[in-house]
Coordinates of C-alpha atoms in Angstrom, one line a residue:
X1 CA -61.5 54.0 33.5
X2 CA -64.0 51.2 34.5
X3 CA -62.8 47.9 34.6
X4 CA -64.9 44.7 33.3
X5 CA -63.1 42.3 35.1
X6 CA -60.3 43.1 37.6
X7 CA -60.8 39.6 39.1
X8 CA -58.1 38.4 36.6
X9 CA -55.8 40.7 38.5
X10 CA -55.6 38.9 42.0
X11 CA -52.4 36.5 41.4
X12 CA -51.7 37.3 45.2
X13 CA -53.3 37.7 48.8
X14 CA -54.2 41.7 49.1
X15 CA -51.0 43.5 50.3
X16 CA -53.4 44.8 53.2
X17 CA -53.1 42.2 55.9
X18 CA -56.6 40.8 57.6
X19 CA -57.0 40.1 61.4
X20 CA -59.6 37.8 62.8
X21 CA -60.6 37.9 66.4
X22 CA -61.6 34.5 67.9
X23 CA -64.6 33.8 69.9
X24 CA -67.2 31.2 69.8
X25 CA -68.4 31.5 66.1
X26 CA -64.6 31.2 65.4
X27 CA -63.1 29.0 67.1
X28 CA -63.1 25.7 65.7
X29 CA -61.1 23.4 63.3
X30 CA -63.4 24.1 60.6
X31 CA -63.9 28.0 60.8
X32 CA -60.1 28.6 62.0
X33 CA -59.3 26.7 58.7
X34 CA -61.5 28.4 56.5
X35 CA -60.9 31.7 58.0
X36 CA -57.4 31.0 56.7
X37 CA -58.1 30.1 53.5
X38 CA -60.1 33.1 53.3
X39 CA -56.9 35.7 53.8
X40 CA -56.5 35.9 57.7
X41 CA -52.9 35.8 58.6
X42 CA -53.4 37.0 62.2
X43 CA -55.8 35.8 64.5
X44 CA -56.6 38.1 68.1
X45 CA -57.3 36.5 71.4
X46 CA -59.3 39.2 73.5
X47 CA -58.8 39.0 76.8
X48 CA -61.4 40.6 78.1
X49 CA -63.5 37.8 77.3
X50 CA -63.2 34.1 77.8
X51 CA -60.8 32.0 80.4
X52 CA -57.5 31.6 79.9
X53 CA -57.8 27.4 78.9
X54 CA -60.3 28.8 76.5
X55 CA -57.8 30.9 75.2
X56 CA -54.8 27.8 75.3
X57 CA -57.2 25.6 72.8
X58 CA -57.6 28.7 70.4
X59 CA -54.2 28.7 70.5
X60 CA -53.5 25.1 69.9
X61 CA -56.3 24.5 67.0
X62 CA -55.1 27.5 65.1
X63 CA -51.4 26.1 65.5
X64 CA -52.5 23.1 64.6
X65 CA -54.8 24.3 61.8
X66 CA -51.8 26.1 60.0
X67 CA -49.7 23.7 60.2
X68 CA -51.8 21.1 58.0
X69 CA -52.6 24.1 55.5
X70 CA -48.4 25.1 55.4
X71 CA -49.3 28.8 57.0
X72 CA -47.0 30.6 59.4
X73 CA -50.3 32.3 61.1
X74 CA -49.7 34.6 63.7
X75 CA -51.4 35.2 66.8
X76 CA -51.8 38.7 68.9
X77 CA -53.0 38.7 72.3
X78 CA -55.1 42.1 73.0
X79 CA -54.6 43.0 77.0
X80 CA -57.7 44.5 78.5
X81 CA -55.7 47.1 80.4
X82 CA -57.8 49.0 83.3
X83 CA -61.7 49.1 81.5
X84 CA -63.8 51.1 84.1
X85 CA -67.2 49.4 84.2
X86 CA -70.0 50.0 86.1
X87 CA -70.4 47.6 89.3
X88 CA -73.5 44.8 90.1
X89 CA -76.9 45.8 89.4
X90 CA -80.2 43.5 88.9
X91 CA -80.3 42.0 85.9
X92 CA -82.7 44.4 84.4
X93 CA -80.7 47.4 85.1
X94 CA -82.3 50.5 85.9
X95 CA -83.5 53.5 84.0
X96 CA -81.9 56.7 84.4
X97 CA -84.3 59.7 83.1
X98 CA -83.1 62.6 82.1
X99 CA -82.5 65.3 84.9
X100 CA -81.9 62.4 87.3
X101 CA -79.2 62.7 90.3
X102 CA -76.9 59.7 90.6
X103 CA -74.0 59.5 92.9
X104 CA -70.9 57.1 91.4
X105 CA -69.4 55.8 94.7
X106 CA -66.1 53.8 95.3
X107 CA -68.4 50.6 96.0
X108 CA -68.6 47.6 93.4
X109 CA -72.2 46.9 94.4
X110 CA -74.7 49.3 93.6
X111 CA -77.6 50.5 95.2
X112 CA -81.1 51.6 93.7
X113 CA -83.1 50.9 96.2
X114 CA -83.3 54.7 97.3
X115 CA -82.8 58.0 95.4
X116 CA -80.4 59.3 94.8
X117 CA -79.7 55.7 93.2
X118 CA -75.7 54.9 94.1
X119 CA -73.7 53.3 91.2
X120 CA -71.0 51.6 91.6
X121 CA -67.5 51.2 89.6
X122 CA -64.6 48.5 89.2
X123 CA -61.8 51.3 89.3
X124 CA -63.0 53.2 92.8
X125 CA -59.7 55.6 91.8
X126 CA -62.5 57.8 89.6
X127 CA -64.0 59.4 92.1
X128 CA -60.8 60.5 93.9
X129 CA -59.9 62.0 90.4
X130 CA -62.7 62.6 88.9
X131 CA -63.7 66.6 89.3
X132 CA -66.7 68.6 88.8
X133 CA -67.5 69.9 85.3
X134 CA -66.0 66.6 83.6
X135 CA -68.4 64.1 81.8
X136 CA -69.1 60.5 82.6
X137 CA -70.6 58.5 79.3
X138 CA -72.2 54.8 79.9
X139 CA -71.7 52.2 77.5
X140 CA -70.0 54.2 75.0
X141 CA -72.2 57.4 75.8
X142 CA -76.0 55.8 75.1
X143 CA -76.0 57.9 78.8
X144 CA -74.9 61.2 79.3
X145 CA -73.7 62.0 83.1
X146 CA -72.4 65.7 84.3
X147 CA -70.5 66.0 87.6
X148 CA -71.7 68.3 89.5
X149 CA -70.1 67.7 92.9
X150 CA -67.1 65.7 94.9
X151 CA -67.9 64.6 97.7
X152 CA -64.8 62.5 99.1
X153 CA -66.2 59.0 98.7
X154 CA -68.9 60.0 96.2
X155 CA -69.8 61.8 92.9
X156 CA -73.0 63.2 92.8
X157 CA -74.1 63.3 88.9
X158 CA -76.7 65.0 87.2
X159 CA -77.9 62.2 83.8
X160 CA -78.0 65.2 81.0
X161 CA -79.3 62.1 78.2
X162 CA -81.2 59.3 80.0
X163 CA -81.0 55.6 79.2
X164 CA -81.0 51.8 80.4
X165 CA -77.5 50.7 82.2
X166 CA -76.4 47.1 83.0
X167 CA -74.4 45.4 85.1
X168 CA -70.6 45.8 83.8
X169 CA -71.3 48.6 81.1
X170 CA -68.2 50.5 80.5
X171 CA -67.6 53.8 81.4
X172 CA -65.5 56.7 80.4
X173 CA -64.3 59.8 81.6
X174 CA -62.8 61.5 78.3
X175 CA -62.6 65.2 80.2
X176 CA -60.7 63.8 83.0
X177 CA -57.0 62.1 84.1
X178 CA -57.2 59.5 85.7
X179 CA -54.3 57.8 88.1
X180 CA -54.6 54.2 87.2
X181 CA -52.5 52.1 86.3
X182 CA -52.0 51.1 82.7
X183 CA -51.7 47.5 83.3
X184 CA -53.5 45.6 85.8
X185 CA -52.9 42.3 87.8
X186 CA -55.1 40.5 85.3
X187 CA -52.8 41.6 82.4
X188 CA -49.3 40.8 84.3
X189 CA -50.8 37.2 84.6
X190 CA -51.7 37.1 80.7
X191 CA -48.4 38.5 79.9
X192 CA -46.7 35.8 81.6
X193 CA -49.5 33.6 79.6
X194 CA -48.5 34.9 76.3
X195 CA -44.7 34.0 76.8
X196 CA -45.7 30.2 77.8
X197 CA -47.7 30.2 75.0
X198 CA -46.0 31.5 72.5
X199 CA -48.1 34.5 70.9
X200 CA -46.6 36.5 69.0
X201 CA -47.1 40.0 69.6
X202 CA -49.2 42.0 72.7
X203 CA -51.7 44.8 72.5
X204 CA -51.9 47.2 75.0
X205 CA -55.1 49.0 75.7
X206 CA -55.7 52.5 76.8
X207 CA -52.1 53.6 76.4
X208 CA -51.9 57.0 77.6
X209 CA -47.7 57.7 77.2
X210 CA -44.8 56.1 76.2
X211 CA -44.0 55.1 79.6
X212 CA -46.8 52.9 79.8
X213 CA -45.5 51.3 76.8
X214 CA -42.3 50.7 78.2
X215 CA -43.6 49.7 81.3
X216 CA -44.9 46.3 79.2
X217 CA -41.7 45.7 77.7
X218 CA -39.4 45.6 80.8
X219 CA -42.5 43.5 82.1
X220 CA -42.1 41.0 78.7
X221 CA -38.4 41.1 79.3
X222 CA -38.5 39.9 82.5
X223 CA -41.4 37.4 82.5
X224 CA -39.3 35.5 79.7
X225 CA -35.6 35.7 81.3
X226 CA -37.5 34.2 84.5
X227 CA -39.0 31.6 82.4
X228 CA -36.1 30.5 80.3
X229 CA -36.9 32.3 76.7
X230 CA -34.5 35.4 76.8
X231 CA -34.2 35.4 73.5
X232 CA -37.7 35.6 73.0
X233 CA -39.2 38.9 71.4
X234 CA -42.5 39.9 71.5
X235 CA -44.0 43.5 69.6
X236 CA -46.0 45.4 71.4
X237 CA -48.9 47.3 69.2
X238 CA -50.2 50.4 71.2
X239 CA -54.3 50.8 71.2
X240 CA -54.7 54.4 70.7
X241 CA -58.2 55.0 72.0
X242 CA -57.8 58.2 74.4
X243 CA -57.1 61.6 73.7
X244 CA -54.0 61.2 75.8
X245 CA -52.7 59.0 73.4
X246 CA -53.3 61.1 70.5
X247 CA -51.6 64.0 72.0
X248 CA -48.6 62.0 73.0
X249 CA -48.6 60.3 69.5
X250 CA -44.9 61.2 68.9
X251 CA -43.4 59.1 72.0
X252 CA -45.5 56.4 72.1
X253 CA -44.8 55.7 68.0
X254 CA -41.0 55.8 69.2
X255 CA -41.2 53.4 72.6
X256 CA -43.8 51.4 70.4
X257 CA -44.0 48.5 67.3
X258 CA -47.0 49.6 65.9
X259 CA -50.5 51.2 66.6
X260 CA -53.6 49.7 66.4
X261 CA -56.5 52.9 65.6
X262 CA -59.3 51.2 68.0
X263 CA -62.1 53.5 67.4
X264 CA -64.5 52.0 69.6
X265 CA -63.4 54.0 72.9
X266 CA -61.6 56.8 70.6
X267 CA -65.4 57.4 69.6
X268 CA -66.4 57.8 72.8
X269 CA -64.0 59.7 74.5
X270 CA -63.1 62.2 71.1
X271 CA -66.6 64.4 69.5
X272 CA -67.3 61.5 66.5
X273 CA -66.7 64.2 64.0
X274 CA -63.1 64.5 64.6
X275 CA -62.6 60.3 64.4
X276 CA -62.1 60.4 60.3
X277 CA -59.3 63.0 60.6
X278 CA -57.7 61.7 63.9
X279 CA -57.8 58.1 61.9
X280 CA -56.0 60.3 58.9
X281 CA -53.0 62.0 61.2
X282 CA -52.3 58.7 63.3
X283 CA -51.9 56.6 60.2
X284 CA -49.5 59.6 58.7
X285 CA -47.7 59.6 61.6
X286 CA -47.4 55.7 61.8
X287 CA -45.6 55.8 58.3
X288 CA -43.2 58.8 59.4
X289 CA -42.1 56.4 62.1
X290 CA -42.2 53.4 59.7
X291 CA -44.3 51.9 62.3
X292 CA -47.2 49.2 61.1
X293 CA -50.7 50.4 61.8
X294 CA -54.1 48.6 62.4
X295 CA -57.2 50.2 62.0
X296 CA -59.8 48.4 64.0
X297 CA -63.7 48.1 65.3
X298 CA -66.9 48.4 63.2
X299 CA -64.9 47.9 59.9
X300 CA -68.1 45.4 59.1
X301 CA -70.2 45.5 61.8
X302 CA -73.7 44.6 60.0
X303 CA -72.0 41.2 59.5
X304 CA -72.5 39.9 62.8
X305 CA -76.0 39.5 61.7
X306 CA -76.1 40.4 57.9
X307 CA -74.2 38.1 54.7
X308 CA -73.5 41.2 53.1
X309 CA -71.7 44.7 54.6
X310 CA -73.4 48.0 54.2
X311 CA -72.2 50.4 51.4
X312 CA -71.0 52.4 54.1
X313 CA -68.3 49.5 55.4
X314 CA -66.8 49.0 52.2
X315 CA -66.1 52.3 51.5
X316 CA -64.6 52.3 55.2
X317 CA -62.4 49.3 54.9
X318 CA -61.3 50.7 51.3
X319 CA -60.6 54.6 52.7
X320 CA -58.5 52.5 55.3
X321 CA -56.2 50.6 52.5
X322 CA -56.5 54.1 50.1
X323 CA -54.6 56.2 53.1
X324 CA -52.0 52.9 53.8
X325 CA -53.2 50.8 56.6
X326 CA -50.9 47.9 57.4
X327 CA -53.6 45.8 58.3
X328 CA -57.7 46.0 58.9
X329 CA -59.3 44.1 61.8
X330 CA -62.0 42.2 62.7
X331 CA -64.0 41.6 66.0
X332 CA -67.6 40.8 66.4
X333 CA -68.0 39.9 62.9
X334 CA -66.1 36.9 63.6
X335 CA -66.4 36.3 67.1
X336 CA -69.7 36.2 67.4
X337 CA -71.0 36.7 64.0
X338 CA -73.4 34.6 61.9
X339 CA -70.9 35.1 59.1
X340 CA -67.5 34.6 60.3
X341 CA -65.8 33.5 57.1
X342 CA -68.2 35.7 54.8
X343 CA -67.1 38.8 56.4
X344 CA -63.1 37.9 55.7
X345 CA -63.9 37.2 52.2
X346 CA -65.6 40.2 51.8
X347 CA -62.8 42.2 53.3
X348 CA -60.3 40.5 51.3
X349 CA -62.3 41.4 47.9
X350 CA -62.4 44.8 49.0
X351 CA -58.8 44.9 50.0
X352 CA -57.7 42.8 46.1
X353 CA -60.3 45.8 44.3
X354 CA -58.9 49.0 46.2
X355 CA -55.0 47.6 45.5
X356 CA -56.0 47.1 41.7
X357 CA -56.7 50.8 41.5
X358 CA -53.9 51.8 43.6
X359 CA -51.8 50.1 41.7
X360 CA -52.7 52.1 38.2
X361 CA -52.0 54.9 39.9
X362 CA -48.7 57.0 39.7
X363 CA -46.4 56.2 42.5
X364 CA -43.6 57.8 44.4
X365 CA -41.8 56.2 47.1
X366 CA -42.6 56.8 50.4
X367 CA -39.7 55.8 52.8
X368 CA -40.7 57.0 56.8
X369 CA -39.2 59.8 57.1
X370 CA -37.5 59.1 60.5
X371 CA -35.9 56.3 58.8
X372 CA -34.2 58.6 56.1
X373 CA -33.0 60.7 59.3
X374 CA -31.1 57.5 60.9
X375 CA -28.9 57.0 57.7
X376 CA -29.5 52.9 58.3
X377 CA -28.0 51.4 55.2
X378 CA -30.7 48.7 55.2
X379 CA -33.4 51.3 55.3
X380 CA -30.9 52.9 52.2
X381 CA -31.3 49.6 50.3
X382 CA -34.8 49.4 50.5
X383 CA -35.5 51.9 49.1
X384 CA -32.5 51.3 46.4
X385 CA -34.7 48.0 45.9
X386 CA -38.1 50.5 45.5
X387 CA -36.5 52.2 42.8
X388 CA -35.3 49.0 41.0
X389 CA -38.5 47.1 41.1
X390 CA -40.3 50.0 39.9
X391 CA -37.9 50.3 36.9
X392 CA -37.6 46.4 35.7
X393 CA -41.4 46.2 35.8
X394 CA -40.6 43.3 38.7
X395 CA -43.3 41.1 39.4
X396 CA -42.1 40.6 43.5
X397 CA -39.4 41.1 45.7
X398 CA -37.8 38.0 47.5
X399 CA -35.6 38.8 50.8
X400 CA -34.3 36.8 53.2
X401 CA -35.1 38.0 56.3
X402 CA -33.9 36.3 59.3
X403 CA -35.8 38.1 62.1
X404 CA -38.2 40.1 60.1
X405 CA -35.9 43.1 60.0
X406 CA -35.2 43.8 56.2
X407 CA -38.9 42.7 55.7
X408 CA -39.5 45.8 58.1
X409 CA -37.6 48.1 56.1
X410 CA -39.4 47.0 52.4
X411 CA -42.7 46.9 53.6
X412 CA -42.6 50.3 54.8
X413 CA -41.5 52.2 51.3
X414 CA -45.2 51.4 50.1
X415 CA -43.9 48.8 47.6
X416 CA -47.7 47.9 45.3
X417 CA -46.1 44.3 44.4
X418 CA -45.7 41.2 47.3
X419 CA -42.9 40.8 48.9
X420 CA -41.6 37.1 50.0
X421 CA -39.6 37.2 53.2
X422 CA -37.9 34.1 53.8
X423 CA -36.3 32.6 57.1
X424 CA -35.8 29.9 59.3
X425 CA -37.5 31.4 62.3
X426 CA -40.9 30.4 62.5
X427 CA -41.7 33.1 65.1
X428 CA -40.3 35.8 63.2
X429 CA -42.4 34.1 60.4
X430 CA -45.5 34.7 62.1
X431 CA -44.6 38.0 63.4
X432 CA -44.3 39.5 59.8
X433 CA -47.7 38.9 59.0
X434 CA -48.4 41.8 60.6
X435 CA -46.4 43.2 57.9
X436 CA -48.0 45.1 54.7
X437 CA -47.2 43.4 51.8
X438 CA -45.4 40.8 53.2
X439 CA -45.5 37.0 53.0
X440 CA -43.4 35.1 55.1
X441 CA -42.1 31.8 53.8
X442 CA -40.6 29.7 56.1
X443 CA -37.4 27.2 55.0
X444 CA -34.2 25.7 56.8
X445 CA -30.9 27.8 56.3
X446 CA -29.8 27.4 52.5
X447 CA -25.8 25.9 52.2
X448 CA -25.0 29.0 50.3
X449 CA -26.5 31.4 47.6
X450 CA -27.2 29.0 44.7
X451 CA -29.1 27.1 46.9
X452 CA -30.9 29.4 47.9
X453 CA -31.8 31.0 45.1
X454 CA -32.8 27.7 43.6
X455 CA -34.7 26.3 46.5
X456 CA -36.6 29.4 46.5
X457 CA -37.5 29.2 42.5
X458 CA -38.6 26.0 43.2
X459 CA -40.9 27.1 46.3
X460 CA -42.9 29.8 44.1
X461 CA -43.4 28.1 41.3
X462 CA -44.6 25.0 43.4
X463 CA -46.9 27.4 45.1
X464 CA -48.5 28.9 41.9
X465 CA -46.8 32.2 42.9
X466 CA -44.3 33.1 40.0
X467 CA -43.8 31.2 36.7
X468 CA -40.4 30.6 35.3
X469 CA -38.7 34.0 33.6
X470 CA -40.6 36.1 36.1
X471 CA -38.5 38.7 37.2
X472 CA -38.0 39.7 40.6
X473 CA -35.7 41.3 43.1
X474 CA -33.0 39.0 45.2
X475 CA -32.6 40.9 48.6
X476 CA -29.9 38.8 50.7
X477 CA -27.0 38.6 52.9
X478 CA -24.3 36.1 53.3
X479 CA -24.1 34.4 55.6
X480 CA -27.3 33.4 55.6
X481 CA -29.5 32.7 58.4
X482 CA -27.8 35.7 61.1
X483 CA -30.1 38.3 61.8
X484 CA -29.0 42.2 60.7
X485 CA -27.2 41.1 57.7
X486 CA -28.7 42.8 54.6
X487 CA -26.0 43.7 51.8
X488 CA -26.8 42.6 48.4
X489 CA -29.3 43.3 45.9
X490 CA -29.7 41.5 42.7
X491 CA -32.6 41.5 39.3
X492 CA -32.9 37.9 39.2
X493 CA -35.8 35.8 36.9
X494 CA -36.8 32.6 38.0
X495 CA -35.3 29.6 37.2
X496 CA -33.0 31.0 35.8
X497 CA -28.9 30.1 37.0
X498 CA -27.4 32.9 34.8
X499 CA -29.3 35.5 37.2
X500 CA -29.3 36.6 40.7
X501 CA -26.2 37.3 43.3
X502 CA -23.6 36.0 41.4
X503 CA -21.8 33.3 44.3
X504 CA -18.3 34.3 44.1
X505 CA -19.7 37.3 45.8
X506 CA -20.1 35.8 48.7
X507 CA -16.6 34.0 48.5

């Protein structure tokens, strides 16, 4: 039934979290701060673009921005991975007609001056792999190439749809596979970046197996023990944007923390048609694993130059959140958009409006499956807490969650109310906004349970987030502050003493 005014509904952020990528319309005190306010809880750095001290005062501001608004804002660092471009050409390009003969050579310059014109590439490994009969597609296909021969340092190309290339215009080869490396020297050095800076989780692009995923792990590992953080952790989100990937979906979920859906490149290399229903199986097979999943490019892409999305985006962004996205994502809407802040707000809306409905719908929980097959009592008790919310009519769920683990585990059982997650990490803070559902609040280690449970009343209801007799769910562990210690479960109303883990539990 139609409702008048759901407005009156949105006590919380949307469950759905939103990420912002930086760039120049976004990267100020002002915009960083308002694009906070606004719902972002995780900002990207790209680095394909920009240097990295341009990337080192994003960094700063938007720690120094969420500190004076009391936010434990992460940051992800996307990895550019080996993008194939075309190599130099004049600055107005050249036109390739249909029917044309072009020959792709291992060269970085390229030469027009004669026919057949020579293009040049930034990974010359293509044309040793490349073989005749597989495509080549120019900034995301606007031109059409067939390869009709290899001739050892060359491949000579027939353009089957004509068009205008640039200087630096990607290419891709979706029919063929390719030996190159996953990560290049320009990521290693932003890797080791990313530890001295502190961000707080990595994206890899153009994953093609679990090994390449792994690869960047051990690299992670090693960058911080020679650096002095060995206790550092940093997730890794896996970009699935090549058919490889979606074939080796299975491993890569394992050896991975999350996916991120970039369909930007997975339109380019997969027929558009099957994008919807590739977008569909990857996020079912994100929650099997229990693994958080972004789904990313063109969510609002008329709002790089428009104040309002098309009918069309909204209905994206909501089929997103209706099939249980973790999180949606922004990129040229705030990086180089007119409307930076606009476009967040709209997404949140969206986000608040699709959750109301969801959320008057019947539910079943929905714990990953994989996790029911590992028999981890934590995973047990979060879904023991499902079931309990559900019945008390609970407004939240508050769990202390040193590391981000139990937080893990509730967010993945599809729980329609917020859940607090409390600790005294702040990285682990700003790693679980990645989380859906999932706020972290970040406080030192409580003397014991009382205090906690107190400290926490008082933190909600100073925050406008619960009222006193509001009843919740207590997740805890004693003692508290140790990571991987999950084992008590109370119904608890705020400010109330006669409620929650009784103490002499603990004792």
């Amino acid at each position: 039934m139609y409702d008048p005014d759901p407005q009156q509904h949105f006590d919380y952020p949307p469950l759905t979290k939103i990420i912002a990528t930086i760039g120049p319309a976004s990267s100020s005190v002002e915009v960083i701060g308002k694009l906070i306010e606004a719902g972002v809880g995780l900002f990207r750095l790209n680095f394909s673009h920009g240097a990295p001290e341009h990337h080192a005062r994003a960094v700063q501001t938007i720690r120094e921005v969420a500190a004076a608004l009391g936010t434990n804002t992460g940051i992800i660092g996307d990895l550019q991975g080996p993008k194939i471009r075309v190599g130099t050409l004049p600055d107005e390009g050249v036109q390739l007609p249909t029917g044309t003969v072009v020959h792709i050579t291992r060269e970085a310059v390229c030469d027009i001056s004669k026919s057949p014109y020579l293009l040049g590439t930034t990974c010359p490994a293509i044309v040793s792999d490349a073989q005749p009969g597989e495509r080549v597609l120019i900034n995301d296909g606007a031109v059409r190439m067939l390869i009709v021969e290899s001739r050892g340092d060359t491949l000579a190309c027939t353009v089957t749809h004509g068009g205008l290339v640039t200087s630096r215009k990607g290419i891709n080869l979706p029919d063929s596979i390719l030996s190159i490396q996953a990560m290049t020297d320009a990521d290693w050095r932003y890797v080791q970046w990313a530890v001295e800076h502190d961000v707080d989780l990595l994206a890899l692009s153009f994953v093609r197996t679990a090994d390449d995923v792994s690869e960047l792990k051990s690299g992670i590992a090693s960058v911080c023990e020679r650096v002095g953080r060995s206790n550092m952790r940093m997730p890794v989100i896996a970009k699935i944007e090549l058919p490889r990937a979606v074939e080796n979906i299975e491993e890569i979920l394992d050896a991975a923390d999350g996916i991120m859906i970039a369909r930007g490149d997975l339109g380019v290399e997969i027929d558009l048609a099957r994008v919807p229903v590739i977008q569909k199986q990857l996020m079912e097979r994100s929650d099997h694993h229990g693994k958080p999943c972004i789904v990313a490019t063109q969510m609002l892409e008329s709002m790089i130059n428009s104040p309002i999305p098309t009918r069309a985006e909204a209905s994206d962004v909501a089929g997103a959140i209706f099939d249980g996205t973790d999180a949606v994502m922004l990129s040229g809407e705030t990086a180089v958009g007119q409307y930076p802040v606009v476009a967040v707000e709209h997404m949140r809306r969206i986000a608040q409006y699709t959750e109301y409905h969801l959320g008057k719908l019947p539910q079943r929980t929905s714990a990953p499956q994989k996790l029911i097959e590992t028999r981890y009592r934590t995973a047990a008790l979060a879904h023991g807490v499902w079931t309990v919310a559900k019945d008390i009519g609970a407004r939240f769920v508050v769990v202390w969650s040193q590391q981000g683990g139990g937080a893990r585990y509730l967010s993945q059982n599809n729980f329609r109310i917020p859940i607090f997650a409390v600790t005294s990490n702040e990285r682990a803070a700003r790693r679980m906004q990645l989380l859906r559902g999932v706020t972290p609040i970040l406080i030192s280690v409580p003397d014991g349970i009382e205090q906690f449970t107190h400290q926490i009343d008082q933190y909600l209801i100073g925050h406008d987030l619960a009222e006193v007799g509001d009843l919740c769910v207590l997740v805890t562990g004693q003692p508290l502050g140790l990571e991987a210690v999950t084992n008590a479960l109370a119904i608890h109303a705020v400010g109330s003493a006669d409620t929650g883990i009784p103490a002499e539990r603990h004792r």
